[in-house]
Amino acid sequence: MDYLHQFIYGIYPYIALAIFLFGSLARFEREQYTWKSDSSQMLHAGNLRVGNILFHIGVLGLFFGHMVGLLTPVIVWDSLGISHGFKQMIAIVMGGVFGTLCMVGLLILMHRRFTDARISAVTKAGDKVLLLWIFVTLGLGLSTIFESLNHRDGHMMVLLMTWAQHIVTFKGDAASYIVTAPFLFKAHLFMGLSLFVIFPFTRLVHVWSGFASVGYLSRAWQLVRPR
């Protein structure tokens, strides 16, 4: 189990990130016509708008919340006078709010995609697996909220932060910091890391285009000349 733990939480993150980055680059270079979200709005709109809005607001909140919460050095929070316990409660509340929004939106989208005959017929098997994978990952994440209530001192949160920061700074002892972490945290981490693995092979690649669209703010105006 020690070797397995070291592999999953010390080596696997780098494998996942490598597949995520190089897989996305290869997909963009070789299969640009598949680089899309495969919208099914023309087949049936239904609750697509509501589900999309809730899901994407929740996802963006969770993404940036995890980025700031895990990768901001502990010394920064300490210098700002924010205690570990208080930060833990912020993470619980904000994670609960954005996680719930994301889950409600995801359930709406899943119900629409799995129950509408026309949409289900054109949905790839990989996309169905992706939705279920996100559902399980999100469910585990929401479940950790109740586990976090048993660690209100913020100690477990600091261990998770240290693990994430040691991963991104290429320190080999990262896995040792979460040996004692509850199973829910470890399962959520594994499922989340695996999302990076399947990312380049699914419609998730359109996320890159979403971030790249910020470049349109600095582009010159399009000139349309009449005949």
CSV table of C-alpha atoms in Angstrom, one decimal, residues 120-225:
chain,number,residue,atom,x,y,z
A,120,SER,CA,-28.9,10.2,-26.4
A,121,ALA,CA,-28.6,8.7,-29.9
A,122,VAL,CA,-25.9,11.2,-31.0
A,123,THR,CA,-24.0,11.2,-27.7
A,124,LYS,CA,-20.7,9.4,-27.9
A,125,ALA,CA,-20.0,6.7,-25.3
A,126,GLY,CA,-17.0,8.7,-24.1
A,127,ASP,CA,-19.1,11.7,-23.4
A,128,LYS,CA,-21.5,9.6,-21.3
A,129,VAL,CA,-18.5,8.2,-19.3
A,130,LEU,CA,-17.2,11.8,-18.9
A,131,LEU,CA,-20.5,13.0,-17.4
A,132,LEU,CA,-20.6,10.1,-15.0
A,133,TRP,CA,-17.0,10.6,-14.1
A,134,ILE,CA,-17.6,14.3,-13.3
A,135,PHE,CA,-20.7,13.3,-11.3
A,136,VAL,CA,-18.7,10.9,-9.1
A,137,THR,CA,-15.8,13.4,-8.7
A,138,LEU,CA,-18.2,16.1,-7.7
A,139,GLY,CA,-20.2,13.9,-5.4
A,140,LEU,CA,-17.0,12.9,-3.6
A,141,GLY,CA,-16.0,16.5,-3.4
A,142,LEU,CA,-19.3,17.5,-1.7
A,143,SER,CA,-18.9,14.5,0.6
A,144,THR,CA,-15.6,15.8,1.9
A,145,ILE,CA,-17.4,18.9,3.3
A,146,PHE,CA,-18.9,16.7,6.0
A,147,GLU,CA,-15.5,15.2,6.7
A,148,SER,CA,-14.0,18.6,6.8
A,149,LEU,CA,-16.3,19.6,9.6
A,150,ASN,CA,-14.4,17.1,11.7
A,151,HIS,CA,-11.1,19.0,11.0
A,152,ARG,CA,-12.2,22.6,11.7
A,153,ASP,CA,-8.7,23.5,13.0
A,154,GLY,CA,-7.5,23.5,9.4
A,155,HIS,CA,-4.7,21.0,10.0
A,156,MET,CA,-5.9,18.6,7.2
A,157,MET,CA,-6.4,21.5,4.8
A,158,VAL,CA,-2.8,22.6,5.4
A,159,LEU,CA,-1.6,19.1,4.7
A,160,LEU,CA,-3.5,19.1,1.4
A,161,MET,CA,-2.1,22.5,0.5
A,162,THR,CA,1.4,21.3,1.2
A,163,TRP,CA,0.8,18.2,-1.0
A,164,ALA,CA,-0.4,20.3,-3.9
A,165,GLN,CA,2.4,22.9,-3.6
A,166,HIS,CA,5.0,20.2,-3.4
A,167,ILE,CA,3.6,18.6,-6.5
A,168,VAL,CA,3.8,21.8,-8.6
A,169,THR,CA,7.3,22.6,-7.2
A,170,PHE,CA,8.5,19.0,-8.1
A,171,LYS,CA,9.4,17.9,-4.5
A,172,GLY,CA,9.6,14.2,-4.1
A,173,ASP,CA,8.0,14.0,-0.7
A,174,ALA,CA,4.6,15.3,-1.6
A,175,ALA,CA,2.7,12.0,-1.1
A,176,SER,CA,3.9,11.7,2.5
A,177,TYR,CA,1.9,14.6,3.6
A,178,ILE,CA,-1.5,12.9,2.9
A,179,VAL,CA,-0.8,9.4,4.1
A,180,THR,CA,-3.2,10.0,7.0
A,181,ALA,CA,-5.8,11.8,5.0
A,182,PRO,CA,-9.3,10.3,5.1
A,183,PHE,CA,-10.4,8.0,2.2
A,184,LEU,CA,-12.9,10.6,0.8
A,185,PHE,CA,-10.1,13.1,0.3
A,186,LYS,CA,-7.9,10.6,-1.4
A,187,ALA,CA,-10.7,9.3,-3.6
A,188,HIS,CA,-11.6,12.8,-4.6
A,189,LEU,CA,-8.0,13.6,-5.5
A,190,PHE,CA,-7.6,10.5,-7.6
A,191,MET,CA,-10.8,11.1,-9.5
A,192,GLY,CA,-9.9,14.8,-10.0
A,193,LEU,CA,-6.4,13.9,-11.3
A,194,SER,CA,-7.9,11.4,-13.7
A,195,LEU,CA,-10.0,14.1,-15.2
A,196,PHE,CA,-6.8,15.6,-16.5
A,197,VAL,CA,-6.0,12.2,-18.1
A,198,ILE,CA,-9.3,11.9,-20.0
A,199,PHE,CA,-9.4,15.7,-20.8
A,200,PRO,CA,-7.7,15.6,-24.2
A,201,PHE,CA,-9.9,12.8,-25.5
A,202,THR,CA,-13.2,14.4,-24.8
A,203,ARG,CA,-15.2,17.5,-25.5
A,204,LEU,CA,-13.5,19.1,-22.5
A,205,VAL,CA,-10.9,20.5,-24.8
A,206,HIS,CA,-13.2,23.3,-25.6
A,207,VAL,CA,-12.2,24.7,-22.1
A,208,TRP,CA,-8.9,25.8,-23.7
A,209,SER,CA,-10.8,27.9,-26.2
A,210,GLY,CA,-12.8,29.5,-23.4
A,211,PHE,CA,-9.7,30.8,-21.7
A,212,ALA,CA,-8.2,31.7,-25.1
A,213,SER,CA,-11.2,33.8,-25.9
A,214,VAL,CA,-9.9,36.5,-23.5
A,215,GLY,CA,-7.5,37.4,-26.4
A,216,TYR,CA,-10.5,38.8,-28.3
A,217,LEU,CA,-10.5,41.7,-25.9
A,218,SER,CA,-7.2,43.0,-27.4
A,219,ARG,CA,-7.9,42.1,-31.1
A,220,ALA,CA,-8.5,44.9,-33.6
A,221,TRP,CA,-12.0,45.7,-34.8
A,222,GLN,CA,-13.2,43.6,-37.7
A,223,LEU,CA,-13.6,45.8,-40.8
A,224,VAL,CA,-16.7,45.2,-43.0
A,225,ARG,CA,-16.6,47.2,-46.2
